[in-house]
Amino acid sequence: MSEHLADSRYAWTRLAFTLALMTIGSGAMYVVAVVLPSVQAEFGVARADASLPYTLMMVGFGVGGVMMGRLADRFGVMVPVLIGSVGLGAGFVAAGSSGGIGSFALAHGVLLGFLGSSATFGPLVADTSLWFVRRRGVAVAVCASGNYVAGAIWPPIVQHFVGTVGWRQTYVGLGIFCVATMPLLALMMRARPPAAVAPAAGAAVSTGSDRPFGLSPGHAQALLCVAGVACCVAMAMPQVHIVAYCGDLGYGAARGAQMLSLMLACGVVSRLVSGVICDRIGGLRTLVLGSVLQGLALLLFLPFDGLVSLYVISALFGLFQGGIVPSYAIIVREHFAPAEAGARVGMVLMCTLFGMALGGWMSGKVFDLTGSYEAAFVNGMAWNALNLTIALFLLRRGRRMVRREPALAA
């Protein structure tokens, strides 16, 4: 249909449904953090055991994203989203009915993560990138912001219901909500992306789907995956440990929670601004810019540990890092075949989630070994340097390919 074209009114309407789906589907990762104290108390387990559901959910989230991306490439994004709505509905109900930490963790890993939230992140980001040309960066940024919007709105809602009706009833209610709303939104996503998308004016020049960056697709994909792990190991240090860091400094956990909220709120702004930047300079240059700024923000944590300073640096960190993850979707769209977008974006985003999980654990391990978060910040900067090195390498390869093309044509 003529109205189902790239950059059309339908594409923007579809983006609104996509944002709603991601906001609902990404809620599980924040809900489990809110109910952790209640779950720990009811099941009588240690804090590490109570944290297992989150870890399993993130692993399932990442692995499931690849499978859901392949389904989206073959059947369209509506199919994985429908599967995700069932996974989330069943997962919340199963977790709310669990009799122990084992079954609670399994519901998070398999149902909420692998079959649920995985369908509402990577596949939606990849699908959005196929519906836009002139404003692809902005559109992907708006879509990816749903993850941060979920972090802003779900915790207070869940905390309210946990305090009034209990965590089990809250989980069952969330399951019913997902099943009631997500299939209706999924039906609005029936149309497939345009078969042919014209090159975006002003976007980074693609080297073609056969030899991205002058490398084999597998080699280029592997480098992007390593870069995704590295950037998010660095990103996890403040996001996962800022609350504990503030507690160690004597400011209290409440201050740390405020800083985390500020960081995520600024992350939404960052993603939108980075989307505009991405439309002007391309995905790879946006990644380089974000990596440099994230490294700078991590560096600022070392000399400044005053209360006001930490609020300012937390805001800066959110503003600097929010556009990094969405830039990978743009890079894949610019340099790989559109028909492979779902699987390839899913693979890279899976690696970013693994990086967050690894970074959260590694920062805690470094703290245990050294008794200070200073070494953990240095470790984060080292991983950030690896990300920047790969991004610069790919950028240099891309420039060489652009210079070769006129010579070959002559």
mmCIF file of C-alpha atoms in Angstrom:
data_model
loop_
_atom_site.group_PDB
_atom_site.id
_atom_site.type_symbol
_atom_site.label_atom_id
_atom_site.label_comp_id
_atom_site.label_asym_id
_atom_site.label_seq_id
_atom_site.Cartn_x
_atom_site.Cartn_y
_atom_site.Cartn_z
ATOM 1 C CA MET A 1 0.000 0.000 0.000
ATOM 2 C CA SER A 2 1.280 3.459 -0.869
ATOM 3 C CA GLU A 3 0.735 4.774 2.653
ATOM 4 C CA HIS A 4 3.009 2.033 4.042
ATOM 5 C CA LEU A 5 6.213 3.672 2.846
ATOM 6 C CA ALA A 6 9.368 4.701 4.634
ATOM 7 C CA ASP A 7 9.045 8.019 6.505
ATOM 8 C CA SER A 8 5.281 8.038 5.881
ATOM 9 C CA ARG A 9 2.604 9.053 8.377
ATOM 10 C CA TYR A 10 1.989 5.353 8.957
ATOM 11 C CA ALA A 11 5.672 4.874 9.833
ATOM 12 C CA TRP A 12 5.442 7.553 12.539
ATOM 13 C CA THR A 13 2.166 6.131 13.863
ATOM 14 C CA ARG A 14 3.786 2.713 13.949
ATOM 15 C CA LEU A 15 6.679 4.218 15.924
ATOM 16 C CA ALA A 16 4.232 5.339 18.626
ATOM 17 C CA PHE A 17 2.931 1.758 18.964
ATOM 18 C CA THR A 18 6.522 0.521 19.023
ATOM 19 C CA LEU A 19 7.401 2.884 21.866
ATOM 20 C CA ALA A 20 4.386 1.671 23.853
ATOM 21 C CA LEU A 21 5.321 -1.969 23.281
ATOM 22 C CA MET A 22 8.907 -1.457 24.388
ATOM 23 C CA THR A 23 7.814 0.490 27.467
ATOM 24 C CA ILE A 24 5.538 -2.372 28.519
ATOM 25 C CA GLY A 25 7.868 -5.193 27.525
ATOM 26 C CA SER A 26 10.981 -3.744 29.162
ATOM 27 C CA GLY A 27 9.278 -3.353 32.530
ATOM 28 C CA ALA A 28 10.216 -6.833 33.768
ATOM 29 C CA MET A 29 13.886 -5.963 34.297
ATOM 30 C CA TYR A 30 12.934 -3.081 36.586
ATOM 31 C CA VAL A 31 10.080 -4.864 38.361
ATOM 32 C CA VAL A 32 12.330 -7.618 39.687
ATOM 33 C CA ALA A 33 14.664 -5.036 41.246
ATOM 34 C CA VAL A 34 11.738 -3.450 43.092
ATOM 35 C CA VAL A 35 10.407 -6.715 44.525
ATOM 36 C CA LEU A 36 13.845 -8.109 45.425
ATOM 37 C CA PRO A 37 13.656 -7.241 49.161
ATOM 38 C CA SER A 38 10.155 -8.716 49.492
ATOM 39 C CA VAL A 39 11.121 -11.872 47.615
ATOM 40 C CA GLN A 40 14.281 -12.286 49.694
ATOM 41 C CA ALA A 41 12.330 -11.938 52.925
ATOM 42 C CA GLU A 42 9.537 -14.340 51.926
ATOM 43 C CA PHE A 43 11.803 -17.077 50.591
ATOM 44 C CA GLY A 44 14.441 -16.586 53.302
ATOM 45 C CA VAL A 45 17.432 -16.552 50.931
ATOM 46 C CA ALA A 46 20.676 -14.602 50.721
ATOM 47 C CA ARG A 47 20.975 -11.423 48.671
ATOM 48 C CA ALA A 48 23.037 -13.208 46.007
ATOM 49 C CA ASP A 49 20.330 -15.889 45.590
ATOM 50 C CA ALA A 50 17.635 -13.221 45.459
ATOM 51 C CA SER A 51 19.584 -11.513 42.650
ATOM 52 C CA LEU A 52 19.638 -14.697 40.527
ATOM 53 C CA PRO A 53 16.261 -14.007 38.832
ATOM 54 C CA TYR A 54 17.600 -10.729 37.428
ATOM 55 C CA THR A 55 20.757 -12.398 36.114
ATOM 56 C CA LEU A 56 18.834 -15.239 34.447
ATOM 57 C CA MET A 57 16.344 -12.795 32.971
ATOM 58 C CA MET A 58 19.096 -10.692 31.383
ATOM 59 C CA VAL A 59 20.747 -13.787 29.921
ATOM 60 C CA GLY A 60 17.399 -15.003 28.566
ATOM 61 C CA PHE A 61 16.674 -11.486 27.317
ATOM 62 C CA GLY A 62 19.882 -11.424 25.309
ATOM 63 C CA VAL A 63 19.765 -14.964 23.878
ATOM 64 C CA GLY A 64 16.072 -14.722 23.077
ATOM 65 C CA GLY A 65 16.644 -11.471 21.193
ATOM 66 C CA VAL A 66 18.595 -13.325 18.486
ATOM 67 C CA MET A 67 15.832 -15.900 18.003
ATOM 68 C CA MET A 68 13.138 -13.213 17.996
ATOM 69 C CA GLY A 69 15.142 -11.183 15.481
ATOM 70 C CA ARG A 70 15.273 -14.124 13.098
ATOM 71 C CA LEU A 71 11.536 -14.640 13.452
ATOM 72 C CA ALA A 72 10.994 -10.958 12.677
ATOM 73 C CA ASP A 73 13.200 -11.203 9.561
ATOM 74 C CA ARG A 74 11.141 -14.146 8.290
ATOM 75 C CA PHE A 75 7.587 -13.424 9.386
ATOM 76 C CA GLY A 76 7.517 -9.746 10.378
ATOM 77 C CA VAL A 77 7.770 -8.205 13.829
ATOM 78 C CA MET A 78 4.139 -8.907 14.761
ATOM 79 C CA VAL A 79 4.859 -12.623 15.275
ATOM 80 C CA PRO A 80 7.637 -12.259 17.894
ATOM 81 C CA VAL A 81 5.683 -9.520 19.679
ATOM 82 C CA LEU A 82 2.667 -11.816 19.994
ATOM 83 C CA ILE A 83 4.957 -14.531 21.370
ATOM 84 C CA GLY A 84 6.439 -11.970 23.739
ATOM 85 C CA SER A 85 3.033 -10.946 25.042
ATOM 86 C CA VAL A 86 2.264 -14.570 25.915
ATOM 87 C CA GLY A 87 5.711 -15.027 27.463
ATOM 88 C CA LEU A 88 5.368 -11.935 29.630
ATOM 89 C CA GLY A 89 1.815 -12.751 30.683
ATOM 90 C CA ALA A 90 2.658 -16.342 31.591
ATOM 91 C CA GLY A 91 5.960 -15.309 33.166
ATOM 92 C CA PHE A 92 4.484 -12.753 35.539
ATOM 93 C CA VAL A 93 1.717 -15.137 36.601
ATOM 94 C CA ALA A 94 4.149 -18.052 37.049
ATOM 95 C CA ALA A 95 6.580 -15.917 39.046
ATOM 96 C CA GLY A 96 3.753 -14.610 41.221
ATOM 97 C CA SER A 97 2.665 -18.191 41.920
ATOM 98 C CA SER A 98 6.167 -19.599 42.537
ATOM 99 C CA GLY A 99 6.861 -21.538 45.699
ATOM 100 C CA GLY A 100 10.583 -20.893 45.954
ATOM 101 C CA ILE A 101 13.484 -18.890 44.582
ATOM 102 C CA GLY A 102 14.283 -21.604 42.012
ATOM 103 C CA SER A 103 10.926 -21.515 40.259
ATOM 104 C CA PHE A 104 10.813 -17.728 40.622
ATOM 105 C CA ALA A 105 14.210 -17.419 38.891
ATOM 106 C CA LEU A 106 13.241 -19.927 36.177
ATOM 107 C CA ALA A 107 10.096 -17.956 35.341
ATOM 108 C CA HIS A 108 12.232 -14.845 34.911
ATOM 109 C CA GLY A 109 14.896 -16.512 32.792
ATOM 110 C CA VAL A 110 12.712 -18.537 30.429
ATOM 111 C CA LEU A 111 9.330 -16.796 30.275
ATOM 112 C CA LEU A 112 9.992 -13.152 31.149
ATOM 113 C CA GLY A 113 13.435 -12.982 29.555
ATOM 114 C CA PHE A 114 13.857 -15.510 26.732
ATOM 115 C CA LEU A 115 10.249 -15.548 25.484
ATOM 116 C CA GLY A 116 9.036 -12.185 26.793
ATOM 117 C CA SER A 117 11.123 -9.029 26.965
ATOM 118 C CA SER A 118 13.454 -10.263 24.207
ATOM 119 C CA ALA A 119 10.653 -9.723 21.675
ATOM 120 C CA THR A 120 10.206 -6.075 22.619
ATOM 121 C CA PHE A 121 13.753 -4.781 22.265
ATOM 122 C CA GLY A 122 16.034 -5.936 19.449
ATOM 123 C CA PRO A 123 13.274 -6.870 16.956
ATOM 124 C CA LEU A 124 11.489 -3.546 17.497
ATOM 125 C CA VAL A 125 14.708 -1.550 17.101
ATOM 126 C CA ALA A 126 15.570 -3.413 13.895
ATOM 127 C CA ASP A 127 12.029 -3.048 12.520
ATOM 128 C CA THR A 128 12.051 0.688 13.223
ATOM 129 C CA SER A 129 15.332 1.103 11.325
ATOM 130 C CA LEU A 130 13.648 -0.392 8.237
ATOM 131 C CA TRP A 131 10.740 2.052 8.262
ATOM 132 C CA PHE A 132 12.768 5.271 8.145
ATOM 133 C CA VAL A 133 15.352 6.799 5.837
ATOM 134 C CA ARG A 134 15.571 10.560 6.343
ATOM 135 C CA ARG A 135 15.014 10.424 10.113
ATOM 136 C CA ARG A 136 16.254 6.916 10.847
ATOM 137 C CA GLY A 137 18.498 7.998 13.719
ATOM 138 C CA VAL A 138 15.728 9.932 15.474
ATOM 139 C CA ALA A 139 13.222 7.115 14.971
ATOM 140 C CA VAL A 140 15.541 4.448 16.388
ATOM 141 C CA ALA A 141 16.368 6.740 19.305
ATOM 142 C CA VAL A 142 12.673 7.252 20.094
ATOM 143 C CA CYS A 143 12.088 3.504 19.927
ATOM 144 C CA ALA A 144 15.082 2.653 22.142
ATOM 145 C CA SER A 145 13.997 5.298 24.658
ATOM 146 C CA GLY A 146 11.149 2.978 25.605
ATOM 147 C CA ASN A 147 13.634 0.959 27.651
ATOM 148 C CA TYR A 148 14.522 4.000 29.762
ATOM 149 C CA VAL A 149 10.909 5.209 29.922
ATOM 150 C CA ALA A 150 10.040 1.824 31.409
ATOM 151 C CA GLY A 151 12.702 2.389 34.052
ATOM 152 C CA ALA A 152 11.168 5.746 34.896
ATOM 153 C CA ILE A 153 7.509 4.764 35.206
ATOM 154 C CA TRP A 154 7.312 1.107 36.303
ATOM 155 C CA PRO A 155 9.263 1.124 39.610
ATOM 156 C CA PRO A 156 7.006 3.631 41.432
ATOM 157 C CA ILE A 157 3.864 1.926 40.101
ATOM 158 C CA VAL A 158 5.079 -1.501 41.164
ATOM 159 C CA GLN A 159 6.277 -0.224 44.525
ATOM 160 C CA HIS A 160 2.813 1.208 45.200
ATOM 161 C CA PHE A 161 1.068 -2.080 44.521
ATOM 162 C CA VAL A 162 3.664 -4.137 46.363
ATOM 163 C CA GLY A 163 2.992 -1.987 49.406
ATOM 164 C CA THR A 164 -0.799 -2.275 49.097
ATOM 165 C CA VAL A 165 -1.567 -5.779 47.774
ATOM 166 C CA GLY A 166 1.783 -7.598 47.943
ATOM 167 C CA TRP A 167 4.346 -8.657 45.345
ATOM 168 C CA ARG A 168 2.525 -11.836 44.275
ATOM 169 C CA GLN A 169 -0.715 -10.069 43.394
ATOM 170 C CA THR A 170 1.291 -7.333 41.698
ATOM 171 C CA TYR A 171 2.990 -9.875 39.460
ATOM 172 C CA VAL A 172 -0.305 -11.513 38.515
ATOM 173 C CA GLY A 173 -1.767 -8.098 37.728
ATOM 174 C CA LEU A 174 1.192 -7.281 35.498
ATOM 175 C CA GLY A 175 0.690 -10.548 33.622
ATOM 176 C CA ILE A 176 -2.963 -9.767 32.991
ATOM 177 C CA PHE A 177 -2.056 -6.244 31.854
ATOM 178 C CA CYS A 178 0.509 -7.558 29.334
ATOM 179 C CA VAL A 179 -1.909 -10.095 27.836
ATOM 180 C CA ALA A 180 -4.675 -7.482 27.630
ATOM 181 C CA THR A 181 -2.663 -4.733 25.943
ATOM 182 C CA MET A 182 0.274 -6.124 23.967
ATOM 183 C CA PRO A 183 -1.627 -8.294 21.433
ATOM 184 C CA LEU A 184 -3.776 -5.297 20.478
ATOM 185 C CA LEU A 185 -0.644 -3.213 19.900
ATOM 186 C CA ALA A 186 0.992 -6.092 18.020
ATOM 187 C CA LEU A 187 -1.903 -6.225 15.543
ATOM 188 C CA MET A 188 -1.044 -2.658 14.561
ATOM 189 C CA MET A 189 2.374 -3.945 13.400
ATOM 190 C CA ARG A 190 1.077 -6.311 10.700
ATOM 191 C CA ALA A 191 2.495 -4.417 7.717
ATOM 192 C CA ARG A 192 5.969 -5.486 6.593
ATOM 193 C CA PRO A 193 8.736 -2.892 6.059
ATOM 194 C CA PRO A 194 9.080 -1.452 2.551
ATOM 195 C CA ALA A 195 10.820 -3.923 0.252
ATOM 196 C CA ALA A 196 13.269 -1.327 -1.042
ATOM 197 C CA VAL A 197 14.664 1.571 0.955
ATOM 198 C CA ALA A 198 16.476 4.412 -0.752
ATOM 199 C CA PRO A 199 19.825 5.481 0.684
ATOM 200 C CA ALA A 200 19.456 8.187 3.282
ATOM 201 C CA ALA A 201 20.674 11.603 2.257
ATOM 202 C CA GLY A 202 23.557 12.677 4.415
ATOM 203 C CA ALA A 203 23.915 9.316 6.130
ATOM 204 C CA ALA A 204 27.153 7.412 6.308
ATOM 205 C CA VAL A 205 28.005 5.740 3.031
ATOM 206 C CA SER A 206 27.397 2.040 3.077
ATOM 207 C CA THR A 207 30.161 -0.239 1.854
ATOM 208 C CA GLY A 208 27.585 -2.767 0.700
ATOM 209 C CA SER A 209 26.136 -5.850 2.280
ATOM 210 C CA ASP A 210 28.787 -8.237 0.890
ATOM 211 C CA ARG A 211 31.863 -6.589 2.412
ATOM 212 C CA PRO A 212 30.916 -4.289 5.332
ATOM 213 C CA PHE A 213 33.929 -2.108 6.158
ATOM 214 C CA GLY A 214 35.842 -4.185 3.600
ATOM 215 C CA LEU A 215 35.557 -7.208 5.897
ATOM 216 C CA SER A 216 33.568 -10.407 5.730
ATOM 217 C CA PRO A 217 30.107 -10.021 7.297
ATOM 218 C CA GLY A 218 31.061 -12.482 10.033
ATOM 219 C CA HIS A 219 34.250 -10.596 10.904
ATOM 220 C CA ALA A 220 32.460 -7.230 10.944
ATOM 221 C CA GLN A 221 29.652 -8.671 13.069
ATOM 222 C CA ALA A 222 32.163 -10.135 15.544
ATOM 223 C CA LEU A 223 33.893 -6.778 15.981
ATOM 224 C CA LEU A 224 30.561 -5.039 16.614
ATOM 225 C CA CYS A 225 29.658 -7.713 19.172
ATOM 226 C CA VAL A 226 32.951 -7.248 21.048
ATOM 227 C CA ALA A 227 32.418 -3.490 20.936
ATOM 228 C CA GLY A 228 28.906 -4.001 22.335
ATOM 229 C CA VAL A 229 30.212 -6.043 25.265
ATOM 230 C CA ALA A 230 33.011 -3.563 25.970
ATOM 231 C CA CYS A 231 30.905 -0.401 25.982
ATOM 232 C CA CYS A 232 28.327 -1.915 28.305
ATOM 233 C CA VAL A 233 30.841 -3.372 30.754
ATOM 234 C CA ALA A 234 31.932 0.241 31.176
ATOM 235 C CA MET A 235 28.334 1.503 31.224
ATOM 236 C CA ALA A 236 27.327 -0.953 33.954
ATOM 237 C CA MET A 237 29.779 0.396 36.525
ATOM 238 C CA PRO A 238 27.815 3.542 37.446
ATOM 239 C CA GLN A 239 24.363 2.184 36.580
ATOM 240 C CA VAL A 240 24.640 -0.940 38.729
ATOM 241 C CA HIS A 241 26.809 0.346 41.570
ATOM 242 C CA ILE A 242 26.009 4.038 42.050
ATOM 243 C CA VAL A 243 23.605 3.223 44.916
ATOM 244 C CA ALA A 244 26.163 1.078 46.727
ATOM 245 C CA TYR A 245 28.897 3.642 45.997
ATOM 246 C CA CYS A 246 26.856 6.399 47.647
ATOM 247 C CA GLY A 247 26.239 4.137 50.619
ATOM 248 C CA ASP A 248 29.986 3.542 51.032
ATOM 249 C CA LEU A 249 30.632 7.285 50.888
ATOM 250 C CA GLY A 250 28.106 7.847 53.665
ATOM 251 C CA TYR A 251 25.461 9.601 51.567
ATOM 252 C CA GLY A 252 22.905 6.803 51.894
ATOM 253 C CA ALA A 253 21.150 4.540 49.410
ATOM 254 C CA ALA A 254 18.323 7.027 48.845
ATOM 255 C CA ARG A 255 20.764 9.556 47.382
ATOM 256 C CA GLY A 256 22.194 6.870 45.134
ATOM 257 C CA ALA A 257 18.712 5.926 43.929
ATOM 258 C CA GLN A 258 18.062 9.570 43.081
ATOM 259 C CA MET A 259 21.291 9.706 41.105
ATOM 260 C CA LEU A 260 20.319 6.546 39.216
ATOM 261 C CA SER A 261 16.920 8.019 38.338
ATOM 262 C CA LEU A 262 18.611 11.218 37.186
ATOM 263 C CA MET A 263 21.040 9.173 35.107
ATOM 264 C CA LEU A 264 18.228 7.269 33.359
ATOM 265 C CA ALA A 265 16.172 10.409 32.784
ATOM 266 C CA CYS A 266 19.156 12.096 31.158
ATOM 267 C CA GLY A 267 19.647 8.899 29.162
ATOM 268 C CA VAL A 268 16.274 9.467 27.483
ATOM 269 C CA VAL A 269 17.357 12.975 26.475
ATOM 270 C CA SER A 270 20.680 11.598 25.289
ATOM 271 C CA ARG A 271 19.044 9.005 23.066
ATOM 272 C CA LEU A 272 16.840 11.582 21.380
ATOM 273 C CA VAL A 273 19.677 14.055 20.832
ATOM 274 C CA SER A 274 21.982 11.302 19.626
ATOM 275 C CA GLY A 275 19.323 10.303 17.120
ATOM 276 C CA VAL A 276 19.443 13.776 15.582
ATOM 277 C CA ILE A 277 23.247 13.636 15.540
ATOM 278 C CA CYS A 278 23.151 10.171 13.992
ATOM 279 C CA ASP A 279 21.027 11.411 11.088
ATOM 280 C CA ARG A 280 23.733 13.994 10.365
ATOM 281 C CA ILE A 281 26.966 12.054 10.826
ATOM 282 C CA GLY A 282 25.967 8.366 10.673
ATOM 283 C CA GLY A 283 25.904 5.560 13.196
ATOM 284 C CA LEU A 284 29.625 4.819 13.427
ATOM 285 C CA ARG A 285 30.685 8.406 14.092
ATOM 286 C CA THR A 286 27.913 8.663 16.692
ATOM 287 C CA LEU A 287 29.330 5.561 18.391
ATOM 288 C CA VAL A 288 32.813 7.104 18.432
ATOM 289 C CA LEU A 289 31.443 10.331 19.924
ATOM 290 C CA GLY A 290 29.447 8.480 22.585
ATOM 291 C CA SER A 291 32.408 6.282 23.501
ATOM 292 C CA VAL A 292 34.717 9.284 23.966
ATOM 293 C CA LEU A 293 32.177 11.104 26.136
ATOM 294 C CA GLN A 294 31.365 8.016 28.216
ATOM 295 C CA GLY A 295 35.058 7.528 28.933
ATOM 296 C CA LEU A 296 35.307 11.166 30.010
ATOM 297 C CA ALA A 297 32.350 10.788 32.395
ATOM 298 C CA LEU A 298 33.895 7.672 33.964
ATOM 299 C CA LEU A 299 37.128 9.572 34.437
ATOM 300 C CA LEU A 300 35.301 12.346 36.298
ATOM 301 C CA PHE A 301 34.124 9.862 38.953
ATOM 302 C CA LEU A 302 37.732 9.398 40.128
ATOM 303 C CA PRO A 303 38.667 12.900 41.393
ATOM 304 C CA PHE A 304 35.163 14.058 42.396
ATOM 305 C CA ASP A 305 33.171 12.249 45.079
ATOM 306 C CA GLY A 306 31.279 15.102 46.753
ATOM 307 C CA LEU A 307 27.492 14.854 46.888
ATOM 308 C CA VAL A 308 26.803 17.701 44.464
ATOM 309 C CA SER A 309 29.605 16.536 42.180
ATOM 310 C CA LEU A 310 28.143 13.035 41.995
ATOM 311 C CA TYR A 311 24.724 14.405 41.036
ATOM 312 C CA VAL A 312 26.317 16.457 38.253
ATOM 313 C CA ILE A 313 28.500 13.595 37.003
ATOM 314 C CA SER A 314 25.560 11.171 37.103
ATOM 315 C CA ALA A 315 23.576 13.551 34.915
ATOM 316 C CA LEU A 316 26.533 13.931 32.546
ATOM 317 C CA PHE A 317 27.009 10.177 32.377
ATOM 318 C CA GLY A 318 23.358 9.750 31.388
ATOM 319 C CA LEU A 319 23.640 12.480 28.772
ATOM 320 C CA PHE A 320 26.839 11.008 27.339
ATOM 321 C CA GLN A 321 26.049 7.280 27.140
ATOM 322 C CA GLY A 322 22.372 7.106 26.167
ATOM 323 C CA GLY A 323 22.992 7.141 22.417
ATOM 324 C CA ILE A 324 25.627 4.407 22.304
ATOM 325 C CA VAL A 325 23.411 1.307 22.168
ATOM 326 C CA PRO A 326 20.948 2.643 19.520
ATOM 327 C CA SER A 327 23.891 3.561 17.288
ATOM 328 C CA TYR A 328 24.636 -0.144 16.758
ATOM 329 C CA ALA A 329 21.243 -0.606 15.096
ATOM 330 C CA ILE A 330 22.027 2.266 12.727
ATOM 331 C CA ILE A 331 25.476 0.822 11.945
ATOM 332 C CA VAL A 332 23.953 -2.556 11.111
ATOM 333 C CA ARG A 333 21.296 -0.910 8.943
ATOM 334 C CA GLU A 334 23.893 1.160 7.087
ATOM 335 C CA HIS A 335 26.406 -1.609 6.432
ATOM 336 C CA PHE A 336 24.547 -4.941 6.291
ATOM 337 C CA ALA A 337 21.721 -6.367 4.174
ATOM 338 C CA PRO A 338 18.247 -5.144 5.293
ATOM 339 C CA ALA A 339 16.906 -8.713 5.152
ATOM 340 C CA GLU A 340 19.330 -9.664 7.952
ATOM 341 C CA ALA A 341 18.642 -6.646 10.153
ATOM 342 C CA GLY A 342 16.577 -8.422 12.805
ATOM 343 C CA ALA A 343 19.080 -11.212 13.476
ATOM 344 C CA ARG A 344 22.172 -8.999 13.289
ATOM 345 C CA VAL A 345 20.755 -6.223 15.475
ATOM 346 C CA GLY A 346 19.549 -8.884 17.896
ATOM 347 C CA MET A 347 23.040 -10.382 18.069
ATOM 348 C CA VAL A 348 24.748 -7.060 18.803
ATOM 349 C CA LEU A 349 22.127 -6.031 21.357
ATOM 350 C CA MET A 350 22.465 -9.436 23.006
ATOM 351 C CA CYS A 351 26.158 -8.663 23.466
ATOM 352 C CA THR A 352 25.355 -5.276 25.014
ATOM 353 C CA LEU A 353 23.090 -7.019 27.537
ATOM 354 C CA PHE A 354 25.825 -9.543 28.295
ATOM 355 C CA GLY A 355 28.164 -6.597 28.755
ATOM 356 C CA MET A 356 25.809 -5.056 31.308
ATOM 357 C CA ALA A 357 25.574 -8.355 33.189
ATOM 358 C CA LEU A 358 29.349 -8.897 33.058
ATOM 359 C CA GLY A 359 30.108 -5.299 33.993
ATOM 360 C CA GLY A 360 27.809 -5.350 37.003
ATOM 361 C CA TRP A 361 29.423 -8.526 38.319
ATOM 362 C CA MET A 362 32.981 -7.536 37.419
ATOM 363 C CA SER A 363 32.735 -4.149 39.135
ATOM 364 C CA GLY A 364 31.548 -5.872 42.300
ATOM 365 C CA LYS A 365 34.372 -8.416 42.062
ATOM 366 C CA VAL A 366 36.986 -5.693 41.620
ATOM 367 C CA PHE A 367 35.534 -3.924 44.648
ATOM 368 C CA ASP A 368 35.726 -7.142 46.691
ATOM 369 C CA LEU A 369 39.368 -7.598 45.738
ATOM 370 C CA THR A 370 40.480 -4.001 46.295
ATOM 371 C CA GLY A 371 38.015 -2.675 48.875
ATOM 372 C CA SER A 372 37.408 0.404 46.732
ATOM 373 C CA TYR A 373 35.376 1.413 43.695
ATOM 374 C CA GLU A 374 38.313 3.424 42.318
ATOM 375 C CA ALA A 375 39.801 0.343 40.637
ATOM 376 C CA ALA A 376 36.347 -0.562 39.310
ATOM 377 C CA PHE A 377 36.074 2.818 37.572
ATOM 378 C CA VAL A 378 39.550 2.290 36.073
ATOM 379 C CA ASN A 379 38.452 -1.151 34.877
ATOM 380 C CA GLY A 380 35.423 0.443 33.241
ATOM 381 C CA MET A 381 37.618 2.971 31.452
ATOM 382 C CA ALA A 382 39.809 0.154 30.108
ATOM 383 C CA TRP A 383 36.788 -1.599 28.597
ATOM 384 C CA ASN A 384 35.577 1.717 27.207
ATOM 385 C CA ALA A 385 38.975 2.172 25.541
ATOM 386 C CA LEU A 386 38.525 -1.210 23.841
ATOM 387 C CA ASN A 387 35.149 -0.108 22.511
ATOM 388 C CA LEU A 388 36.618 3.155 21.200
ATOM 389 C CA THR A 389 39.520 1.308 19.554
ATOM 390 C CA ILE A 390 37.159 -0.968 17.618
ATOM 391 C CA ALA A 391 34.916 1.944 16.605
ATOM 392 C CA LEU A 392 37.912 3.930 15.315
ATOM 393 C CA PHE A 393 39.214 0.876 13.457
ATOM 394 C CA LEU A 394 35.890 0.374 11.676
ATOM 395 C CA LEU A 395 35.640 4.091 10.932
ATOM 396 C CA ARG A 396 39.097 4.058 9.343
ATOM 397 C CA ARG A 397 38.210 0.957 7.307
ATOM 398 C CA GLY A 398 35.027 2.647 6.136
ATOM 399 C CA ARG A 399 36.902 5.743 5.009
ATOM 400 C CA ARG A 400 39.362 3.620 3.038
ATOM 401 C CA MET A 401 36.487 1.892 1.259
ATOM 402 C CA VAL A 402 34.952 5.248 0.342
ATOM 403 C CA ARG A 403 38.278 6.438 -1.103
ATOM 404 C CA ARG A 404 38.712 3.227 -3.112
ATOM 405 C CA GLU A 405 35.303 3.344 -4.762
ATOM 406 C CA PRO A 406 35.986 6.428 -6.960
ATOM 407 C CA ALA A 407 39.320 4.951 -7.980
ATOM 408 C CA LEU A 408 37.728 1.650 -8.954
ATOM 409 C CA ALA A 409 34.988 3.458 -10.848
ATOM 410 C CA ALA A 410 37.608 5.430 -12.815
#
